[in-house]
XYZ file of C-alpha atoms in Angstrom:
566
model
C -62.337 -8.566 53.449
C -59.628 -7.863 56.004
C -60.948 -10.602 58.322
C -60.847 -13.230 55.567
C -57.376 -12.094 54.530
C -56.063 -12.384 58.078
C -57.696 -15.838 58.377
C -55.910 -17.087 55.213
C -52.515 -15.769 56.317
C -52.886 -17.283 59.810
C -53.949 -20.626 58.330
C -50.939 -20.783 56.074
C -48.598 -19.791 58.876
C -50.204 -22.369 61.180
C -49.552 -25.147 58.648
C -45.932 -24.058 58.297
C -45.487 -24.106 62.057
C -46.891 -27.635 62.296
C -44.303 -28.823 59.688
C -46.442 -28.678 56.529
C -44.948 -26.671 53.678
C -47.091 -23.761 52.453
C -48.872 -24.277 49.145
C -48.315 -22.030 46.126
C -52.053 -21.510 45.851
C -52.200 -20.078 49.383
C -49.299 -17.700 48.700
C -50.721 -16.573 45.354
C -54.118 -15.806 46.894
C -52.551 -13.622 49.571
C -52.661 -9.949 48.498
C -49.803 -9.030 50.843
C -47.346 -11.469 49.137
C -44.355 -9.733 47.426
C -44.447 -9.613 43.644
C -41.519 -9.197 41.181
C -42.281 -6.329 38.792
C -42.339 -7.071 35.088
C -39.263 -5.571 33.359
C -39.193 -4.305 29.828
C -35.873 -6.067 29.179
C -34.119 -9.086 30.596
C -32.241 -9.034 33.884
C -29.068 -10.319 32.210
C -28.871 -7.215 30.040
C -29.068 -4.989 33.127
C -26.836 -6.831 35.575
C -24.662 -8.878 33.214
C -20.920 -8.377 32.730
C -19.763 -5.672 30.311
C -18.172 -8.219 27.990
C -21.337 -10.271 27.791
C -23.012 -7.847 25.401
C -20.023 -7.577 23.024
C -21.080 -8.360 19.468
C -18.771 -11.088 18.270
C -20.599 -11.400 14.951
C -18.697 -8.324 13.711
C -15.248 -9.896 14.102
C -12.972 -9.332 11.119
C -9.937 -10.918 9.584
C -7.636 -8.800 7.438
C -6.266 -10.188 4.165
C -4.033 -8.481 1.607
C -3.711 -10.115 -1.811
C -0.774 -9.261 -4.047
C 0.680 -10.670 -7.222
C 3.157 -12.892 -5.352
C 2.197 -12.846 -1.663
C -0.821 -13.086 0.619
C -0.726 -11.471 4.047
C -3.339 -12.303 6.668
C -3.941 -11.497 10.316
C -6.320 -9.972 12.839
C -7.382 -6.341 13.379
C -5.408 -4.236 15.812
C -2.094 -5.995 15.155
C 0.865 -4.168 13.626
C 2.110 -7.112 11.559
C 0.280 -9.970 9.832
C 0.191 -13.454 11.318
C 1.527 -14.952 8.107
C 2.965 -13.967 4.727
C 2.666 -16.790 2.222
C 4.348 -16.820 -1.178
C 3.143 -18.488 -4.373
C 6.263 -20.490 -5.193
C 6.374 -23.969 -6.756
C 7.358 -25.606 -3.458
C 4.112 -24.499 -1.821
C 2.017 -25.621 -4.790
C 3.108 -29.259 -4.987
C 0.592 -32.068 -5.117
C 0.125 -34.803 -2.557
C 2.877 -37.417 -2.831
C 5.402 -35.078 -4.478
C 8.544 -35.385 -2.328
C 11.059 -33.868 -4.732
C 11.934 -31.056 -2.365
C 13.486 -33.627 0.004
C 15.432 -35.364 -2.754
C 19.153 -34.448 -2.400
C 19.713 -34.626 -6.143
C 16.722 -32.406 -6.911
C 17.732 -29.870 -4.260
C 21.094 -29.356 -6.014
C 19.534 -28.703 -9.437
C 18.411 -25.367 -10.785
C 14.724 -24.989 -11.480
C 14.671 -23.641 -15.020
C 11.341 -22.199 -16.231
C 9.235 -24.202 -18.642
C 9.171 -23.340 -22.294
C 6.735 -20.547 -23.108
C 6.746 -19.132 -19.569
C 7.918 -15.638 -18.784
C 10.431 -14.700 -16.121
C 9.035 -15.588 -12.700
C 5.651 -16.783 -13.957
C 5.674 -19.819 -11.634
C 5.953 -17.494 -8.633
C 2.896 -15.366 -9.490
C -0.726 -15.676 -8.465
C -2.206 -13.494 -11.190
C -1.455 -10.907 -13.850
C -3.444 -7.878 -14.861
C -3.315 -9.050 -18.473
C -5.733 -11.987 -18.480
C -5.033 -13.040 -22.064
C -2.466 -15.602 -20.841
C -3.889 -16.351 -17.384
C -5.807 -19.516 -16.483
C -8.361 -18.419 -13.895
C -8.885 -22.037 -12.817
C -5.238 -22.297 -11.783
C -5.514 -18.940 -9.989
C -8.539 -20.220 -8.074
C -6.750 -23.423 -7.040
C -3.649 -21.557 -5.848
C -5.630 -19.020 -3.867
C -7.891 -21.679 -2.328
C -4.912 -23.736 -1.123
C -3.247 -20.690 0.415
C -6.427 -19.598 2.195
C -6.906 -23.118 3.554
C -3.382 -22.989 5.005
C -4.060 -19.531 6.464
C -7.196 -20.625 8.318
C -5.982 -24.062 9.410
C -2.360 -23.356 10.346
C -2.189 -19.699 11.366
C -5.645 -18.516 12.384
C -6.889 -21.685 14.165
C -10.382 -20.230 14.634
C -13.672 -21.814 15.510
C -16.316 -22.635 12.936
C -18.122 -19.318 13.334
C -17.858 -17.270 10.094
C -16.069 -13.927 10.292
C -16.177 -10.890 8.075
C -13.200 -10.174 5.837
C -11.511 -6.878 5.049
C -9.767 -7.463 1.734
C -7.006 -5.106 0.526
C -6.656 -5.158 -3.256
C -4.796 -3.038 -5.818
C -7.091 -0.656 -7.719
C -8.336 -1.343 -11.241
C -8.306 -5.124 -10.874
C -10.095 -6.957 -13.724
C -13.583 -8.163 -12.855
C -13.018 -11.845 -13.827
C -9.987 -11.988 -11.535
C -11.842 -10.252 -8.707
C -14.780 -12.611 -9.124
C -12.410 -15.602 -8.847
C -11.000 -14.344 -5.531
C -14.453 -13.579 -4.131
C -15.738 -17.049 -5.113
C -13.017 -18.643 -2.996
C -13.670 -16.406 0.020
C -17.460 -16.739 -0.092
C -17.495 -20.422 -1.023
C -14.544 -21.937 0.813
C -14.180 -19.630 3.817
C -17.935 -18.930 4.168
C -17.453 -15.242 4.935
C -20.791 -13.458 5.609
C -19.539 -10.217 4.005
C -16.370 -8.815 2.455
C -15.249 -5.200 2.581
C -12.944 -4.175 -0.261
C -10.450 -1.353 0.237
C -7.819 0.046 -2.092
C -4.161 -0.470 -1.224
C -3.081 3.182 -1.858
C -5.749 4.472 0.534
C -4.694 1.959 3.194
C -1.038 2.942 2.764
C -2.092 6.543 3.366
C -3.913 5.485 6.544
C -0.860 3.542 7.743
C 1.269 6.671 7.257
C -1.049 8.712 9.483
C -2.130 10.984 6.617
C -5.322 12.014 4.853
C -3.692 13.048 1.571
C -0.585 11.587 -0.038
C 1.069 10.558 -3.277
C 1.459 6.787 -2.947
C 4.220 5.196 -5.051
C 3.657 1.431 -4.934
C 6.669 -0.335 -6.498
C 5.227 -3.806 -6.900
C 6.189 -6.895 -8.844
C 4.853 -6.353 -12.366
C 4.220 -2.600 -12.344
C 4.683 0.585 -10.365
C 1.490 2.442 -9.516
C 1.533 6.155 -8.601
C -1.761 7.199 -6.979
C -2.727 10.635 -5.701
C -4.976 10.368 -2.631
C -6.771 13.485 -1.362
C -8.922 13.151 1.758
C -8.960 9.351 1.411
C -10.145 9.576 -2.225
C -8.152 8.501 -5.257
C -8.040 11.428 -7.649
C -5.370 10.381 -10.181
C -3.129 7.442 -11.022
C -0.419 6.466 -13.497
C 1.424 3.212 -14.131
C 4.712 1.938 -15.500
C 6.168 -1.509 -16.088
C 9.432 -0.565 -14.360
C 9.074 -2.563 -11.151
C 10.380 -5.647 -9.370
C 10.119 -8.029 -12.311
C 12.268 -5.904 -14.597
C 14.708 -5.292 -11.736
C 15.077 -9.036 -11.173
C 15.729 -9.611 -14.867
C 18.459 -6.943 -14.889
C 20.125 -8.561 -11.886
C 20.065 -11.921 -13.674
C 21.776 -10.294 -16.690
C 24.539 -8.892 -14.469
C 25.114 -12.288 -12.834
C 25.067 -14.105 -16.179
C 27.660 -11.669 -17.545
C 29.905 -12.405 -14.558
C 29.230 -16.122 -14.941
C 30.329 -16.062 -18.593
C 33.800 -14.970 -17.486
C 34.015 -17.826 -14.993
C 36.430 -20.642 -15.825
C 34.039 -23.547 -15.229
C 31.049 -22.047 -17.060
C 29.001 -24.414 -19.212
C 26.753 -23.345 -22.063
C 23.108 -23.043 -20.993
C 23.830 -23.046 -17.264
C 22.264 -19.633 -16.580
C 21.213 -18.009 -13.327
C 17.812 -19.180 -12.082
C 15.022 -16.988 -10.769
C 15.598 -18.026 -7.143
C 19.295 -17.148 -7.320
C 18.623 -13.735 -8.858
C 16.009 -12.976 -6.180
C 18.384 -14.091 -3.412
C 21.219 -11.886 -4.641
C 18.896 -8.920 -5.178
C 17.416 -9.133 -1.693
C 20.790 -9.588 0.034
C 23.353 -7.380 -1.736
C 21.370 -5.298 -4.228
C 21.445 -1.524 -3.724
C 20.813 1.784 -5.474
C 23.310 4.580 -6.058
C 22.624 8.134 -4.979
C 21.858 10.782 -7.566
C 25.051 11.664 -9.497
C 26.240 15.252 -9.221
C 26.621 16.872 -12.623
C 28.809 19.749 -11.360
C 31.763 17.498 -10.489
C 33.959 16.064 -13.221
C 35.377 12.570 -12.972
C 38.637 11.110 -14.258
C 38.921 7.524 -15.461
C 42.150 5.587 -15.441
C 42.687 2.656 -17.812
C 44.115 0.548 -15.013
C 40.862 0.498 -13.089
C 37.162 0.743 -13.843
C 35.949 2.907 -10.953
C 36.063 6.718 -11.311
C 38.262 8.989 -9.181
C 37.230 12.553 -8.396
C 39.651 15.398 -9.150
C 39.905 16.515 -5.550
C 40.960 12.982 -4.528
C 43.705 12.512 -7.152
C 46.451 12.492 -4.537
C 44.733 9.908 -2.374
C 46.122 6.412 -2.094
C 44.343 4.062 -4.433
C 42.584 1.148 -2.792
C 41.320 -1.902 -4.629
C 37.720 -1.754 -5.749
C 35.397 -3.594 -3.326
C 34.005 -6.853 -4.640
C 31.407 -9.404 -3.586
C 31.840 -13.162 -3.740
C 28.534 -14.841 -4.545
C 28.280 -18.637 -4.082
C 26.263 -20.668 -6.581
C 25.572 -24.026 -4.889
C 23.084 -25.164 -7.545
C 25.490 -24.715 -10.446
C 27.046 -27.782 -12.044
C 29.614 -28.060 -10.589
C 28.962 -25.771 -7.568
C 31.082 -22.649 -7.841
C 31.227 -18.981 -6.908
C 31.620 -15.746 -8.850
C 33.210 -12.423 -7.918
C 31.284 -9.270 -8.826
C 32.358 -5.648 -8.189
C 30.185 -4.049 -5.552
C 29.405 -1.060 -7.798
C 28.094 -3.430 -10.460
C 25.327 -4.613 -8.119
C 23.774 -1.117 -8.322
C 23.481 -1.135 -12.117
C 20.203 -3.149 -12.199
C 18.410 -0.405 -10.268
C 19.763 2.305 -12.581
C 18.808 0.425 -15.732
C 15.444 -0.962 -14.608
C 13.959 1.851 -12.512
C 15.642 5.058 -13.722
C 16.986 4.235 -17.224
C 19.708 6.859 -16.914
C 21.326 5.968 -20.260
C 18.185 6.374 -22.394
C 16.639 9.601 -23.665
C 13.177 10.483 -22.436
C 11.662 10.695 -25.932
C 12.362 6.999 -26.511
C 9.936 5.814 -23.802
C 6.278 4.997 -24.170
C 3.769 6.195 -21.610
C 3.678 2.796 -19.905
C 7.466 2.501 -19.428
C 8.485 5.857 -18.007
C 11.238 5.967 -15.354
C 10.000 6.333 -11.812
C 10.985 9.965 -11.220
C 9.445 11.114 -14.516
C 6.271 9.158 -13.736
C 5.928 10.804 -10.316
C 6.604 14.240 -11.834
C 3.897 13.786 -14.471
C 1.431 12.529 -11.887
C 2.012 15.676 -9.829
C 1.826 17.840 -12.936
C -1.681 16.600 -13.784
C -3.039 17.398 -10.308
C -4.776 20.663 -9.382
C -2.595 23.189 -7.640
C -4.064 22.746 -4.143
C -3.953 18.938 -4.353
C -0.404 19.055 -5.723
C 0.713 21.183 -2.777
C -0.523 18.509 -0.366
C 0.691 15.461 -2.278
C 4.216 16.585 -3.150
C 4.978 17.066 0.544
C 3.589 13.624 1.448
C 5.200 11.154 -0.945
C 4.704 7.625 0.397
C 6.949 5.004 -1.243
C 5.815 1.455 -0.522
C 5.941 -1.977 -2.103
C 8.403 -4.838 -1.936
C 11.097 -3.122 -4.020
C 10.996 0.016 -1.844
C 13.138 -1.816 0.735
C 16.126 -1.656 -1.648
C 18.844 0.385 0.144
C 19.163 3.911 -1.235
C 16.109 3.738 -3.505
C 13.802 6.132 -1.624
C 16.393 8.871 -1.273
C 17.335 8.496 -4.961
C 13.706 8.893 -6.080
C 13.199 12.027 -3.977
C 16.496 13.538 -5.180
C 15.672 12.892 -8.849
C 12.195 14.363 -8.397
C 13.596 17.467 -6.681
C 16.010 17.979 -9.582
C 13.153 17.724 -12.120
C 11.061 20.264 -10.223
C 13.971 22.693 -10.007
C 14.760 22.328 -13.712
C 11.276 22.310 -15.283
C 8.969 23.843 -12.708
C 5.269 23.058 -13.095
C 4.851 24.037 -16.733
C 2.931 21.331 -18.634
C 4.356 22.459 -22.012
C 7.306 20.258 -22.936
C 8.611 22.041 -26.036
C 8.129 25.677 -27.021
C 9.661 25.288 -30.478
C 11.171 28.517 -31.781
C 10.280 30.268 -28.519
C 12.452 27.980 -26.423
C 15.200 30.574 -25.994
C 12.662 33.160 -24.846
C 11.127 30.659 -22.427
C 14.526 29.783 -20.950
C 15.206 33.480 -20.455
C 11.885 33.928 -18.639
C 12.596 30.958 -16.359
C 16.046 32.331 -15.592
C 14.576 35.717 -14.721
C 11.985 34.099 -12.459
C 14.665 32.125 -10.604
C 16.764 35.256 -10.173
C 13.738 37.182 -8.915
C 12.906 34.483 -6.367
C 16.498 34.412 -5.165
C 16.532 38.200 -4.872
C 13.294 38.243 -2.905
C 14.643 35.566 -0.607
C 17.847 37.501 0.060
C 16.177 40.895 0.436
C 13.026 39.772 2.181
C 13.684 41.970 5.205
C 14.324 45.132 3.207
C 10.726 46.382 3.060
C 9.463 49.939 3.207
C 7.097 50.492 6.086
C 6.827 54.296 6.103
C 6.789 56.821 3.223
C 9.798 59.036 2.733
C 7.590 62.060 2.078
C 5.014 62.600 4.867
C 2.649 64.380 2.470
C 2.461 61.544 -0.093
C 0.935 58.225 1.077
C 2.790 54.981 0.498
C 1.356 52.809 -2.314
C -0.581 49.777 -1.134
C 1.724 47.398 -2.980
C 4.710 48.558 -0.937
C 3.030 48.509 2.420
C 3.673 45.687 4.857
C 0.964 43.466 6.232
C -0.730 44.801 9.316
C -0.498 42.336 12.168
C -3.772 41.613 13.894
C -3.338 40.723 17.554
C -6.375 38.434 17.517
C -5.141 36.502 14.480
C -1.704 36.169 16.031
C -3.212 34.845 19.255
C -5.404 32.334 17.423
C -2.437 31.139 15.381
C -0.415 30.684 18.553
C -3.198 28.685 20.217
C -3.648 26.514 17.115
C 0.076 25.855 16.985
C 0.172 24.942 20.659
C -2.892 22.662 20.735
C -3.021 21.520 17.122
C -0.892 19.181 15.040
C 2.862 19.690 14.802
C 4.091 22.167 12.173
C 5.726 19.362 10.162
C 2.304 17.907 9.350
C 1.177 21.221 7.835
C 4.059 21.461 5.373
C 3.273 21.891 1.710
C 4.856 22.866 -1.582
C 8.139 21.013 -0.993
C 9.321 17.563 -2.026
C 9.246 15.393 1.078
C 8.884 11.677 1.775
C 6.812 10.054 4.515
C 7.249 6.539 5.880
C 4.338 4.113 6.016
C 3.671 0.749 7.642
C 2.132 -0.692 4.481
C -1.382 -1.505 3.251
C -1.917 -4.389 5.660
C -1.247 -2.242 8.738
C -3.690 0.353 7.421
C -6.330 -2.324 6.888
C -5.728 -3.625 10.407
C -6.297 -0.141 11.838
C -9.462 0.414 9.782
C -10.904 -2.955 10.802
C -10.159 -2.330 14.466
C -12.026 0.997 14.363
C -15.088 -0.688 12.759
C -15.045 1.751 9.840
C -17.428 0.776 7.073
C -16.071 0.891 3.561
C -17.673 2.082 0.365
C -17.467 -1.402 -1.190
C -19.162 -3.893 1.126
C -20.364 -7.101 -0.522
C -22.922 -9.323 1.179
C -22.617 -13.059 0.658
C -26.250 -13.736 -0.227
C -26.406 -10.933 -2.752
C -23.135 -11.934 -4.352
C -24.095 -15.601 -4.676
C -27.371 -14.543 -6.241
C -26.190 -11.917 -8.726
C -22.362 -11.916 -8.695
C -20.542 -8.736 -9.588
C -23.361 -7.859 -11.984
C -25.558 -7.004 -9.018
C -23.443 -3.962 -8.122
C -24.728 -0.521 -9.023
C -22.888 1.676 -11.499
C -22.358 4.471 -8.989
C -18.805 4.999 -7.802
C -19.845 5.819 -4.238
C -22.674 4.820 -1.927
C -23.470 6.605 1.328
C -22.321 4.688 4.388
C -24.518 6.743 6.749
C -27.163 4.464 8.310
C -30.568 5.219 6.831
C -33.965 4.006 7.984
C -36.453 3.581 5.165
C -39.928 2.100 5.212
C -40.552 -0.914 3.002
C -44.316 -0.857 3.425
C -46.823 -1.415 6.199
C -45.211 -3.333 9.032
C -41.841 -3.843 7.233
C -38.889 -1.622 8.018
C -35.351 -2.020 6.713
C -32.681 -2.193 9.396
C -30.663 0.888 10.167
C -27.367 -0.625 8.983
C -28.620 -2.355 5.809
C -27.929 -0.767 2.452
C -30.347 -0.673 -0.443
C -27.574 -1.259 -3.025
C -23.844 -1.878 -3.188
C -21.140 -0.686 -5.527
C -17.641 -1.663 -6.615
C -16.214 1.832 -6.099
C -12.862 2.267 -7.853
C -13.171 -1.273 -9.278
C -16.420 -0.469 -11.148
């Protein structure tokens, strides 16, 4: 065998020396020829670049849908790429050039008959009795087409969507939005997440009391460990605030010399004034009396009676769309009245409100009152105020001050009226406040040793024995753990947040799977009726056998749910 092998190798080498190329058959028949071993996986997976194996099929886009705005962008970014409003100018048909007509630009856009205040600037309403879902679908489809074609500028590859929605959205309205995203955008899957939970994430918290002051309503949601445990609503929000501002401007316009009957303030003008010069007063102090002089309308405090009087500050507001164009002068203090009347209702007794129109501070207090004691301790120290109206100057500090005053006055007693025992209850509360104040002042005056050596000191009077190990562990936890401010509880405190969209961007960047994840094929086959009735579905990957030779993938779920929207 060795002689024949040497003969074949020498023959092939002899042909190569004489100029003839060796044949593949000669090389294959040579046992000493080198062979490439068979690999279990491809060479590109072993020696390829690190970015070559990145799964681009999991790319997300983040979309937040509100009553008046849509925000969209990419994961990992702090701000959205675009914020589009649903105003009449953006909803015009092809060939409608009225916005460039000089005469039309100088006219006020009065609402049509039968429409409510600001209805043309809304995408949807929670009350679907007067909502045309076909119009909602057309508006949302046009906005999403502008988002993808003008701001995203992506390739044709479909991308997953993380959709931030307010909780308790009606199913017909949710189905309309999902039809547009699955049909027009061709998203392979959509992950739904609640706006209060995302606001909590954007604040860097796990538990919080989220106060979302939106357009049509204010939603107070208690979030504990990223779970919504309680919520309450009120109609005192941006819409009512805008109407109150329009009333203030109309009252000032009535006193104007060139006022014509029926020439009222439009929605755009009221929104412009509210966003530019609207503000909120601080909480009034009840322990300081005020004196009013008939010559002026602003109050003067007693301790400032000898001060030199200065004219009351005013604001001059131009009205270019009035006929003829004019301007009105409004006292600066008057521009804070809409917030007092719309959000706090300081001039109305509490027993005259329904449950759906409570002032903001009373709504937050009741939401905290209904929570368990341990959850209340966490939430009251992490009050997150968000929403479009929350940017009003002075509003956040006013809400926290009013809530602190309610807690100091009423405590956490759910009973509102004790009837004939009210005097006794007030006496008990007064005694409890005095006892707390006494313990606070005399906290250091404790008895550590008995006066009589023969009689032991009662256990109730003994001080706590300090354990050196516990003290050392507490010191290490304080040094290596979170800051002490993040462990605060039992006090009224506000926390800033970046908003629901920033929280959704962070969640999408971390590839966190949500409870509500809707697949396109399943939705197109069954719609929202295909969701299970369970509130929660495990997101832990499970591997289950489907029979001989068929195995479900590790990341595929057997069923899907609507979570808080069920």
